[in-house]
Amino acid sequence: MNGEDIWTGRLGLQVDEGAEKNFSAGFDLSGDVERGNLTLYNPLGNVLAKLQWSPGVATLDSPDQKLESDSLSALVIQLTGNDLPIQALFGWLRGVDVKVTGWTADLSRIDTGRLTATRFSPQPGAVLRIVLNR
């Protein structure tokens, strides 16, 4: 994948259903919505999970489980219980204000590597925060 986009940093997902739904990790992300890789790390730098996707298949490989789905969006729902705007996320990371029903993205600090996206509908609300390494 020549010329692919690559992002590294930290992400946090806070869901208004209680602390058990919250998640944070370091990450390395490469590719786009069609084809890519995401590796998640704990604070000590150990791999929590690796996700890979291409047209028609998305897989998760972690020490605790292995999952497969027909798309990255479906796999994210299976993992988090939340329908995150995956396609828009790639636009937001590039600084493009992609509109998604029920979500608002604050890209005012994307030049400094900070992105916040808030889901207000459907409930429960959720906040996705990303801080990119620069």
mmCIF file of N, CA and C in Angstrom:
data_model
loop_
_atom_site.group_PDB
_atom_site.id
_atom_site.type_symbol
_atom_site.label_atom_id
_atom_site.label_comp_id
_atom_site.label_asym_id
_atom_site.label_seq_id
_atom_site.Cartn_x
_atom_site.Cartn_y
_atom_site.Cartn_z
ATOM 1 N N MET A 1 0.849 -1.168 0.000
ATOM 2 C CA MET A 1 0.000 0.000 0.000
ATOM 3 C C MET A 1 0.894 1.230 0.000
ATOM 4 N N ASN A 2 1.287 1.657 -1.121
ATOM 5 C CA ASN A 2 2.192 2.777 -1.286
ATOM 6 C C ASN A 2 1.450 4.087 -1.066
ATOM 7 N N GLY A 3 2.051 5.004 -0.285
ATOM 8 C CA GLY A 3 1.438 6.298 -0.056
ATOM 9 C C GLY A 3 0.263 6.275 0.899
ATOM 10 N N GLU A 4 0.121 5.233 1.686
ATOM 11 C CA GLU A 4 -1.020 5.135 2.588
ATOM 12 C C GLU A 4 -0.888 6.120 3.743
ATOM 13 N N ASP A 5 -2.023 6.452 4.319
ATOM 14 C CA ASP A 5 -2.039 7.298 5.500
ATOM 15 C C ASP A 5 -1.697 6.461 6.717
ATOM 16 N N ILE A 6 -0.908 7.044 7.621
ATOM 17 C CA ILE A 6 -0.513 6.370 8.855
ATOM 18 C C ILE A 6 -0.686 7.358 9.998
ATOM 19 N N TRP A 7 -1.350 6.914 11.065
ATOM 20 C CA TRP A 7 -1.538 7.727 12.253
ATOM 21 C C TRP A 7 -1.121 6.919 13.476
ATOM 22 N N THR A 8 -0.521 7.583 14.451
ATOM 23 C CA THR A 8 -0.207 6.966 15.737
ATOM 24 C C THR A 8 -0.618 7.946 16.829
ATOM 25 N N GLY A 9 -0.994 7.408 17.971
ATOM 26 C CA GLY A 9 -1.384 8.278 19.074
ATOM 27 C C GLY A 9 -2.130 7.518 20.145
ATOM 28 N N ARG A 10 -3.058 8.230 20.781
ATOM 29 C CA ARG A 10 -3.894 7.657 21.827
ATOM 30 C C ARG A 10 -5.347 7.957 21.491
ATOM 31 N N LEU A 11 -6.218 7.038 21.890
ATOM 32 C CA LEU A 11 -7.646 7.258 21.703
ATOM 33 C C LEU A 11 -8.384 6.872 22.968
ATOM 34 N N GLY A 12 -9.512 7.515 23.159
ATOM 35 C CA GLY A 12 -10.378 7.191 24.281
ATOM 36 C C GLY A 12 -11.822 7.244 23.833
ATOM 37 N N LEU A 13 -12.604 6.264 24.248
ATOM 38 C CA LEU A 13 -14.034 6.237 23.963
ATOM 39 C C LEU A 13 -14.763 6.211 25.295
ATOM 40 N N GLN A 14 -15.589 7.213 25.526
ATOM 41 C CA GLN A 14 -16.377 7.298 26.746
ATOM 42 C C GLN A 14 -17.844 7.203 26.353
ATOM 43 N N VAL A 15 -18.533 6.190 26.882
ATOM 44 C CA VAL A 15 -19.945 5.971 26.583
ATOM 45 C C VAL A 15 -20.743 6.270 27.844
ATOM 46 N N ASP A 16 -21.843 6.996 27.700
ATOM 47 C CA ASP A 16 -22.654 7.412 28.848
ATOM 48 C C ASP A 16 -23.507 6.276 29.409
ATOM 49 N N GLU A 17 -22.938 5.093 29.512
ATOM 50 C CA GLU A 17 -23.646 3.956 30.107
ATOM 51 C C GLU A 17 -22.940 3.461 31.354
ATOM 52 N N GLY A 18 -21.824 4.065 31.705
ATOM 53 C CA GLY A 18 -21.069 3.609 32.860
ATOM 54 C C GLY A 18 -19.634 3.312 32.484
ATOM 55 N N ALA A 19 -18.808 3.225 33.506
ATOM 56 C CA ALA A 19 -17.367 3.067 33.300
ATOM 57 C C ALA A 19 -17.001 1.799 32.547
ATOM 58 N N GLU A 20 -17.810 0.747 32.659
ATOM 59 C CA GLU A 20 -17.462 -0.511 31.987
ATOM 60 C C GLU A 20 -17.479 -0.392 30.471
ATOM 61 N N LYS A 21 -18.100 0.638 29.946
ATOM 62 C CA LYS A 21 -18.151 0.845 28.494
ATOM 63 C C LYS A 21 -17.020 1.743 27.990
ATOM 64 N N ASN A 22 -16.253 2.331 28.895
ATOM 65 C CA ASN A 22 -15.177 3.235 28.501
ATOM 66 C C ASN A 22 -13.939 2.449 28.086
ATOM 67 N N PHE A 23 -13.162 3.045 27.179
ATOM 68 C CA PHE A 23 -11.993 2.361 26.639
ATOM 69 C C PHE A 23 -10.949 3.399 26.259
ATOM 70 N N SER A 24 -9.689 3.089 26.526
ATOM 71 C CA SER A 24 -8.608 3.943 26.040
ATOM 72 C C SER A 24 -7.410 3.073 25.696
ATOM 73 N N ALA A 25 -6.626 3.532 24.728
ATOM 74 C CA ALA A 25 -5.470 2.754 24.274
ATOM 75 C C ALA A 25 -4.579 3.623 23.404
ATOM 76 N N GLY A 26 -3.330 3.222 23.299
ATOM 77 C CA GLY A 26 -2.459 3.759 22.271
ATOM 78 C C GLY A 26 -2.792 3.050 20.971
ATOM 79 N N PHE A 27 -2.459 3.656 19.843
ATOM 80 C CA PHE A 27 -2.790 3.007 18.572
ATOM 81 C C PHE A 27 -1.814 3.368 17.466
ATOM 82 N N ASP A 28 -1.725 2.458 16.510
ATOM 83 C CA ASP A 28 -1.107 2.672 15.203
ATOM 84 C C ASP A 28 -2.181 2.326 14.189
ATOM 85 N N LEU A 29 -2.502 3.233 13.285
ATOM 86 C CA LEU A 29 -3.539 3.037 12.284
ATOM 87 C C LEU A 29 -2.955 3.335 10.921
ATOM 88 N N SER A 30 -3.173 2.434 9.977
ATOM 89 C CA SER A 30 -2.731 2.671 8.601
ATOM 90 C C SER A 30 -3.827 2.239 7.646
ATOM 91 N N GLY A 31 -3.882 2.910 6.501
ATOM 92 C CA GLY A 31 -4.841 2.547 5.477
ATOM 93 C C GLY A 31 -5.985 3.526 5.377
ATOM 94 N N ASP A 32 -7.155 2.976 5.029
ATOM 95 C CA ASP A 32 -8.358 3.779 4.874
ATOM 96 C C ASP A 32 -9.554 2.910 5.225
ATOM 97 N N VAL A 33 -10.742 3.407 4.952
ATOM 98 C CA VAL A 33 -11.948 2.682 5.340
ATOM 99 C C VAL A 33 -12.083 1.346 4.600
ATOM 100 N N GLU A 34 -11.495 1.222 3.422
ATOM 101 C CA GLU A 34 -11.594 -0.010 2.634
ATOM 102 C C GLU A 34 -10.590 -1.084 3.039
ATOM 103 N N ARG A 35 -9.385 -0.659 3.401
ATOM 104 C CA ARG A 35 -8.306 -1.621 3.650
ATOM 105 C C ARG A 35 -7.321 -1.002 4.641
ATOM 106 N N GLY A 36 -7.020 -1.735 5.718
ATOM 107 C CA GLY A 36 -6.074 -1.163 6.665
ATOM 108 C C GLY A 36 -5.774 -2.056 7.843
ATOM 109 N N ASN A 37 -5.032 -1.481 8.779
ATOM 110 C CA ASN A 37 -4.598 -2.174 9.990
ATOM 111 C C ASN A 37 -4.679 -1.213 11.164
ATOM 112 N N LEU A 38 -5.082 -1.736 12.314
ATOM 113 C CA LEU A 38 -5.112 -0.975 13.554
ATOM 114 C C LEU A 38 -4.543 -1.856 14.650
ATOM 115 N N THR A 39 -3.513 -1.364 15.332
ATOM 116 C CA THR A 39 -2.957 -2.060 16.489
ATOM 117 C C THR A 39 -3.209 -1.194 17.709
ATOM 118 N N LEU A 40 -3.758 -1.804 18.768
ATOM 119 C CA LEU A 40 -4.050 -1.111 20.016
ATOM 120 C C LEU A 40 -3.081 -1.571 21.091
ATOM 121 N N TYR A 41 -2.624 -0.617 21.910
ATOM 122 C CA TYR A 41 -1.621 -0.893 22.940
ATOM 123 C C TYR A 41 -2.114 -0.447 24.310
ATOM 124 N N ASN A 42 -1.680 -1.177 25.352
ATOM 125 C CA ASN A 42 -1.956 -0.734 26.716
ATOM 126 C C ASN A 42 -0.910 0.310 27.114
ATOM 127 N N PRO A 43 -1.036 0.929 28.302
ATOM 128 C CA PRO A 43 -0.077 1.980 28.689
ATOM 129 C C PRO A 43 1.377 1.514 28.758
ATOM 130 N N LEU A 44 1.607 0.221 28.927
ATOM 131 C CA LEU A 44 2.972 -0.297 28.974
ATOM 132 C C LEU A 44 3.527 -0.618 27.589
ATOM 133 N N GLY A 45 2.705 -0.439 26.553
ATOM 134 C CA GLY A 45 3.159 -0.698 25.194
ATOM 135 C C GLY A 45 2.918 -2.107 24.702
ATOM 136 N N ASN A 46 2.245 -2.930 25.511
ATOM 137 C CA ASN A 46 1.926 -4.290 25.080
ATOM 138 C C ASN A 46 0.721 -4.265 24.143
ATOM 139 N N VAL A 47 0.716 -5.147 23.154
ATOM 140 C CA VAL A 47 -0.371 -5.199 22.181
ATOM 141 C C VAL A 47 -1.633 -5.746 22.841
ATOM 142 N N LEU A 48 -2.708 -4.961 22.767
ATOM 143 C CA LEU A 48 -4.018 -5.405 23.232
ATOM 144 C C LEU A 48 -4.753 -6.161 22.142
ATOM 145 N N ALA A 49 -4.668 -5.654 20.916
ATOM 146 C CA ALA A 49 -5.397 -6.263 19.807
ATOM 147 C C ALA A 49 -4.868 -5.730 18.486
ATOM 148 N N LYS A 50 -5.038 -6.549 17.461
ATOM 149 C CA LYS A 50 -4.732 -6.141 16.091
ATOM 150 C C LYS A 50 -5.978 -6.358 15.253
ATOM 151 N N LEU A 51 -6.363 -5.323 14.524
ATOM 152 C CA LEU A 51 -7.480 -5.411 13.595
ATOM 153 C C LEU A 51 -6.942 -5.234 12.188
ATOM 154 N N GLN A 52 -7.458 -6.035 11.273
ATOM 155 C CA GLN A 52 -7.127 -5.915 9.851
ATOM 156 C C GLN A 52 -8.426 -5.977 9.073
ATOM 157 N N TRP A 53 -8.511 -5.201 7.990
ATOM 158 C CA TRP A 53 -9.707 -5.238 7.173
ATOM 159 C C TRP A 53 -9.365 -4.997 5.718
ATOM 160 N N SER A 54 -10.207 -5.585 4.889
ATOM 161 C CA SER A 54 -10.158 -5.418 3.438
ATOM 162 C C SER A 54 -11.580 -5.673 2.956
ATOM 163 N N PRO A 55 -11.873 -5.420 1.687
ATOM 164 C CA PRO A 55 -13.246 -5.597 1.222
ATOM 165 C C PRO A 55 -13.792 -6.990 1.560
ATOM 166 N N GLY A 56 -14.912 -7.018 2.289
ATOM 167 C CA GLY A 56 -15.597 -8.266 2.602
ATOM 168 C C GLY A 56 -15.163 -8.970 3.870
ATOM 169 N N VAL A 57 -14.098 -8.492 4.534
ATOM 170 C CA VAL A 57 -13.650 -9.184 5.749
ATOM 171 C C VAL A 57 -12.917 -8.223 6.685
ATOM 172 N N ALA A 58 -13.168 -8.409 7.980
ATOM 173 C CA ALA A 58 -12.445 -7.679 9.027
ATOM 174 C C ALA A 58 -12.180 -8.667 10.152
ATOM 175 N N THR A 59 -10.954 -8.658 10.677
ATOM 176 C CA THR A 59 -10.597 -9.608 11.729
ATOM 177 C C THR A 59 -9.973 -8.882 12.914
ATOM 178 N N LEU A 60 -10.171 -9.471 14.075
ATOM 179 C CA LEU A 60 -9.532 -9.011 15.297
ATOM 180 C C LEU A 60 -8.751 -10.179 15.864
ATOM 181 N N ASP A 61 -7.522 -9.911 16.255
ATOM 182 C CA ASP A 61 -6.674 -10.918 16.886
ATOM 183 C C ASP A 61 -6.151 -10.313 18.180
ATOM 184 N N SER A 62 -6.531 -10.916 19.300
ATOM 185 C CA SER A 62 -6.051 -10.457 20.601
ATOM 186 C C SER A 62 -5.717 -11.681 21.438
ATOM 187 N N PRO A 63 -5.013 -11.495 22.548
ATOM 188 C CA PRO A 63 -4.703 -12.648 23.390
ATOM 189 C C PRO A 63 -5.956 -13.367 23.895
ATOM 190 N N ASP A 64 -7.071 -12.637 24.041
ATOM 191 C CA ASP A 64 -8.291 -13.215 24.603
ATOM 192 C C ASP A 64 -9.272 -13.757 23.573
ATOM 193 N N GLN A 65 -9.219 -13.248 22.359
ATOM 194 C CA GLN A 65 -10.228 -13.653 21.383
ATOM 195 C C GLN A 65 -9.778 -13.403 19.955
ATOM 196 N N LYS A 66 -10.422 -14.119 19.066
ATOM 197 C CA LYS A 66 -10.256 -13.918 17.632
ATOM 198 C C LYS A 66 -11.667 -13.791 17.064
ATOM 199 N N LEU A 67 -11.896 -12.724 16.317
ATOM 200 C CA LEU A 67 -13.211 -12.468 15.746
ATOM 201 C C LEU A 67 -13.070 -12.155 14.269
ATOM 202 N N GLU A 68 -14.135 -12.433 13.530
ATOM 203 C CA GLU A 68 -14.178 -12.090 12.112
ATOM 204 C C GLU A 68 -15.564 -11.576 11.787
ATOM 205 N N SER A 69 -15.628 -10.587 10.911
ATOM 206 C CA SER A 69 -16.888 -10.024 10.468
ATOM 207 C C SER A 69 -16.760 -9.655 9.000
ATOM 208 N N ASP A 70 -17.871 -9.239 8.397
ATOM 209 C CA ASP A 70 -17.835 -8.922 6.968
ATOM 210 C C ASP A 70 -17.418 -7.483 6.675
ATOM 211 N N SER A 71 -17.267 -6.643 7.725
ATOM 212 C CA SER A 71 -16.820 -5.265 7.507
ATOM 213 C C SER A 71 -16.202 -4.720 8.787
ATOM 214 N N LEU A 72 -15.432 -3.666 8.647
ATOM 215 C CA LEU A 72 -14.840 -3.017 9.809
ATOM 216 C C LEU A 72 -15.927 -2.437 10.705
ATOM 217 N N SER A 73 -16.931 -1.804 10.127
ATOM 218 C CA SER A 73 -18.015 -1.227 10.927
ATOM 219 C C SER A 73 -18.729 -2.292 11.746
ATOM 220 N N ALA A 74 -19.030 -3.432 11.130
ATOM 221 C CA ALA A 74 -19.702 -4.520 11.848
ATOM 222 C C ALA A 74 -18.826 -5.071 12.965
ATOM 223 N N LEU A 75 -17.523 -5.170 12.720
ATOM 224 C CA LEU A 75 -16.608 -5.667 13.744
ATOM 225 C C LEU A 75 -16.533 -4.690 14.916
ATOM 226 N N VAL A 76 -16.504 -3.399 14.643
ATOM 227 C CA VAL A 76 -16.466 -2.395 15.711
ATOM 228 C C VAL A 76 -17.735 -2.470 16.561
ATOM 229 N N ILE A 77 -18.884 -2.645 15.931
ATOM 230 C CA ILE A 77 -20.135 -2.808 16.681
ATOM 231 C C ILE A 77 -20.061 -4.050 17.556
ATOM 232 N N GLN A 78 -19.562 -5.144 17.001
ATOM 233 C CA GLN A 78 -19.428 -6.392 17.747
ATOM 234 C C GLN A 78 -18.513 -6.206 18.963
ATOM 235 N N LEU A 79 -17.439 -5.444 18.802
ATOM 236 C CA LEU A 79 -16.462 -5.248 19.879
ATOM 237 C C LEU A 79 -16.920 -4.256 20.934
ATOM 238 N N THR A 80 -17.496 -3.145 20.506
ATOM 239 C CA THR A 80 -17.789 -2.052 21.432
ATOM 240 C C THR A 80 -19.265 -1.918 21.776
ATOM 241 N N GLY A 81 -20.123 -2.541 20.976
ATOM 242 C CA GLY A 81 -21.549 -2.347 21.164
ATOM 243 C C GLY A 81 -22.020 -0.993 20.655
ATOM 244 N N ASN A 82 -21.144 -0.283 19.959
ATOM 245 C CA ASN A 82 -21.453 1.056 19.471
ATOM 246 C C ASN A 82 -21.180 1.159 17.979
ATOM 247 N N ASP A 83 -22.082 1.855 17.300
ATOM 248 C CA ASP A 83 -21.923 2.096 15.870
ATOM 249 C C ASP A 83 -21.116 3.379 15.693
ATOM 250 N N LEU A 84 -19.806 3.229 15.607
ATOM 251 C CA LEU A 84 -18.925 4.385 15.452
ATOM 252 C C LEU A 84 -18.818 4.756 13.976
ATOM 253 N N PRO A 85 -18.710 6.041 13.670
ATOM 254 C CA PRO A 85 -18.687 6.498 12.271
ATOM 255 C C PRO A 85 -17.314 6.276 11.631
ATOM 256 N N ILE A 86 -17.030 5.037 11.277
ATOM 257 C CA ILE A 86 -15.703 4.657 10.796
ATOM 258 C C ILE A 86 -15.311 5.438 9.546
ATOM 259 N N GLN A 87 -16.205 5.514 8.576
ATOM 260 C CA GLN A 87 -15.865 6.212 7.333
ATOM 261 C C GLN A 87 -15.561 7.684 7.610
ATOM 262 N N ALA A 88 -16.377 8.314 8.439
ATOM 263 C CA ALA A 88 -16.145 9.717 8.781
ATOM 264 C C ALA A 88 -14.847 9.891 9.552
ATOM 265 N N LEU A 89 -14.510 8.928 10.395
ATOM 266 C CA LEU A 89 -13.295 9.031 11.201
ATOM 267 C C LEU A 89 -12.060 9.228 10.326
ATOM 268 N N PHE A 90 -11.979 8.500 9.225
ATOM 269 C CA PHE A 90 -10.824 8.667 8.334
ATOM 270 C C PHE A 90 -10.798 10.073 7.732
ATOM 271 N N GLY A 91 -11.956 10.622 7.414
ATOM 272 C CA GLY A 91 -12.011 12.003 6.949
ATOM 273 C C GLY A 91 -11.599 12.976 8.037
ATOM 274 N N TRP A 92 -12.123 12.777 9.245
ATOM 275 C CA TRP A 92 -11.782 13.664 10.360
ATOM 276 C C TRP A 92 -10.284 13.665 10.621
ATOM 277 N N LEU A 93 -9.661 12.485 10.572
ATOM 278 C CA LEU A 93 -8.216 12.412 10.798
ATOM 279 C C LEU A 93 -7.442 13.212 9.751
ATOM 280 N N ARG A 94 -8.016 13.354 8.567
ATOM 281 C CA ARG A 94 -7.400 14.146 7.496
ATOM 282 C C ARG A 94 -7.797 15.622 7.583
ATOM 283 N N GLY A 95 -8.615 15.970 8.589
ATOM 284 C CA GLY A 95 -9.044 17.352 8.750
ATOM 285 C C GLY A 95 -10.264 17.728 7.939
ATOM 286 N N VAL A 96 -10.973 16.735 7.394
ATOM 287 C CA VAL A 96 -12.171 16.975 6.592
ATOM 288 C C VAL A 96 -13.392 16.845 7.504
ATOM 289 N N ASP A 97 -14.235 17.861 7.532
ATOM 290 C CA ASP A 97 -15.414 17.862 8.401
ATOM 291 C C ASP A 97 -16.547 17.065 7.753
ATOM 292 N N VAL A 98 -16.441 15.750 7.845
ATOM 293 C CA VAL A 98 -17.461 14.857 7.297
ATOM 294 C C VAL A 98 -18.672 14.881 8.230
ATOM 295 N N LYS A 99 -19.845 15.130 7.688
ATOM 296 C CA LYS A 99 -21.073 15.184 8.482
ATOM 297 C C LYS A 99 -21.643 13.779 8.651
ATOM 298 N N VAL A 100 -22.023 13.461 9.891
ATOM 299 C CA VAL A 100 -22.624 12.171 10.217
ATOM 300 C C VAL A 100 -23.831 12.437 11.103
ATOM 301 N N THR A 101 -24.979 11.884 10.747
ATOM 302 C CA THR A 101 -26.181 12.054 11.546
ATOM 303 C C THR A 101 -25.941 11.563 12.969
ATOM 304 N N GLY A 102 -26.240 12.419 13.937
ATOM 305 C CA GLY A 102 -26.104 12.056 15.343
ATOM 306 C C GLY A 102 -24.743 12.341 15.942
ATOM 307 N N TRP A 103 -23.790 12.782 15.133
ATOM 308 C CA TRP A 103 -22.424 13.051 15.605
ATOM 309 C C TRP A 103 -22.017 14.475 15.252
ATOM 310 N N THR A 104 -21.171 15.060 16.102
ATOM 311 C CA THR A 104 -20.491 16.304 15.765
ATOM 312 C C THR A 104 -19.002 16.083 15.987
ATOM 313 N N ALA A 105 -18.200 16.617 15.106
ATOM 314 C CA ALA A 105 -16.746 16.496 15.228
ATOM 315 C C ALA A 105 -16.149 17.875 15.439
ATOM 316 N N ASP A 106 -15.295 17.989 16.435
ATOM 317 C CA ASP A 106 -14.560 19.224 16.684
ATOM 318 C C ASP A 106 -13.167 19.055 16.088
ATOM 319 N N LEU A 107 -12.947 19.684 14.951
ATOM 320 C CA LEU A 107 -11.664 19.607 14.258
ATOM 321 C C LEU A 107 -10.838 20.875 14.460
ATOM 322 N N SER A 108 -11.238 21.719 15.405
ATOM 323 C CA SER A 108 -10.566 23.007 15.586
ATOM 324 C C SER A 108 -9.108 22.857 16.008
ATOM 325 N N ARG A 109 -8.732 21.686 16.556
ATOM 326 C CA ARG A 109 -7.346 21.477 16.977
ATOM 327 C C ARG A 109 -6.681 20.330 16.212
ATOM 328 N N ILE A 110 -7.228 19.974 15.061
ATOM 329 C CA ILE A 110 -6.644 18.864 14.299
ATOM 330 C C ILE A 110 -5.220 19.200 13.852
ATOM 331 N N ASP A 111 -4.913 20.475 13.647
ATOM 332 C CA ASP A 111 -3.550 20.864 13.263
ATOM 333 C C ASP A 111 -2.530 20.547 14.349
ATOM 334 N N THR A 112 -2.999 20.452 15.595
ATOM 335 C CA THR A 112 -2.114 20.072 16.699
ATOM 336 C C THR A 112 -2.314 18.611 17.086
ATOM 337 N N GLY A 113 -3.050 17.864 16.245
ATOM 338 C CA GLY A 113 -3.208 16.431 16.467
ATOM 339 C C GLY A 113 -4.313 16.049 17.424
ATOM 340 N N ARG A 114 -5.288 16.927 17.629
ATOM 341 C CA ARG A 114 -6.374 16.625 18.566
ATOM 342 C C ARG A 114 -7.717 16.642 17.846
ATOM 343 N N LEU A 115 -8.509 15.618 18.141
ATOM 344 C CA LEU A 115 -9.818 15.442 17.525
ATOM 345 C C LEU A 115 -10.780 14.957 18.595
ATOM 346 N N THR A 116 -11.963 15.558 18.642
ATOM 347 C CA THR A 116 -13.022 15.096 19.533
ATOM 348 C C THR A 116 -14.291 14.948 18.707
ATOM 349 N N ALA A 117 -14.933 13.798 18.823
ATOM 350 C CA ALA A 117 -16.209 13.561 18.148
ATOM 351 C C ALA A 117 -17.223 13.142 19.208
ATOM 352 N N THR A 118 -18.407 13.738 19.160
ATOM 353 C CA THR A 118 -19.435 13.492 20.165
ATOM 354 C C THR A 118 -20.690 12.947 19.501
ATOM 355 N N ARG A 119 -21.199 11.830 20.065
ATOM 356 C CA ARG A 119 -22.478 11.275 19.585
ATOM 357 C C ARG A 119 -23.577 11.745 20.530
ATOM 358 N N PHE A 120 -24.578 12.415 19.964
ATOM 359 C CA PHE A 120 -25.717 12.860 20.753
ATOM 360 C C PHE A 120 -26.971 12.069 20.419
ATOM 361 N N SER A 121 -26.945 11.297 19.341
ATOM 362 C CA SER A 121 -28.083 10.479 18.949
ATOM 363 C C SER A 121 -27.592 9.355 18.048
ATOM 364 N N PRO A 122 -28.047 8.125 18.259
ATOM 365 C CA PRO A 122 -28.963 7.689 19.319
ATOM 366 C C PRO A 122 -28.247 7.618 20.662
ATOM 367 N N GLN A 123 -29.040 7.563 21.698
ATOM 368 C CA GLN A 123 -28.492 7.400 23.041
ATOM 369 C C GLN A 123 -28.030 5.964 23.228
ATOM 370 N N PRO A 124 -27.074 5.669 24.043
ATOM 371 C CA PRO A 124 -26.414 6.598 24.945
ATOM 372 C C PRO A 124 -25.421 7.482 24.195
ATOM 373 N N GLY A 125 -25.186 8.645 24.746
ATOM 374 C CA GLY A 125 -24.191 9.541 24.181
ATOM 375 C C GLY A 125 -22.805 8.939 24.299
ATOM 376 N N ALA A 126 -21.893 9.433 23.487
ATOM 377 C CA ALA A 126 -20.516 8.936 23.520
ATOM 378 C C ALA A 126 -19.578 10.049 23.071
ATOM 379 N N VAL A 127 -18.357 9.983 23.573
ATOM 380 C CA VAL A 127 -17.323 10.927 23.162
ATOM 381 C C VAL A 127 -16.089 10.133 22.771
ATOM 382 N N LEU A 128 -15.600 10.377 21.569
ATOM 383 C CA LEU A 128 -14.372 9.774 21.067
ATOM 384 C C LEU A 128 -13.312 10.866 21.013
ATOM 385 N N ARG A 129 -12.219 10.637 21.728
ATOM 386 C CA ARG A 129 -11.115 11.602 21.735
ATOM 387 C C ARG A 129 -9.876 10.940 21.154
ATOM 388 N N ILE A 130 -9.195 11.664 20.286
ATOM 389 C CA ILE A 130 -7.962 11.163 19.678
ATOM 390 C C ILE A 130 -6.887 12.233 19.811
ATOM 391 N N VAL A 131 -5.712 11.810 20.256
ATOM 392 C CA VAL A 131 -4.538 12.676 20.308
ATOM 393 C C VAL A 131 -3.466 11.994 19.472
ATOM 394 N N LEU A 132 -3.072 12.636 18.389
ATOM 395 C CA LEU A 132 -2.071 12.075 17.488
ATOM 396 C C LEU A 132 -0.670 12.459 17.937
ATOM 397 N N ASN A 133 0.262 11.544 17.756
ATOM 398 C CA ASN A 133 1.669 11.859 17.992
ATOM 399 C C ASN A 133 2.146 12.742 16.853
ATOM 400 N N ARG A 134 2.898 13.764 17.164
ATOM 401 C CA ARG A 134 3.408 14.684 16.134
ATOM 402 C C ARG A 134 4.907 14.670 16.126
#
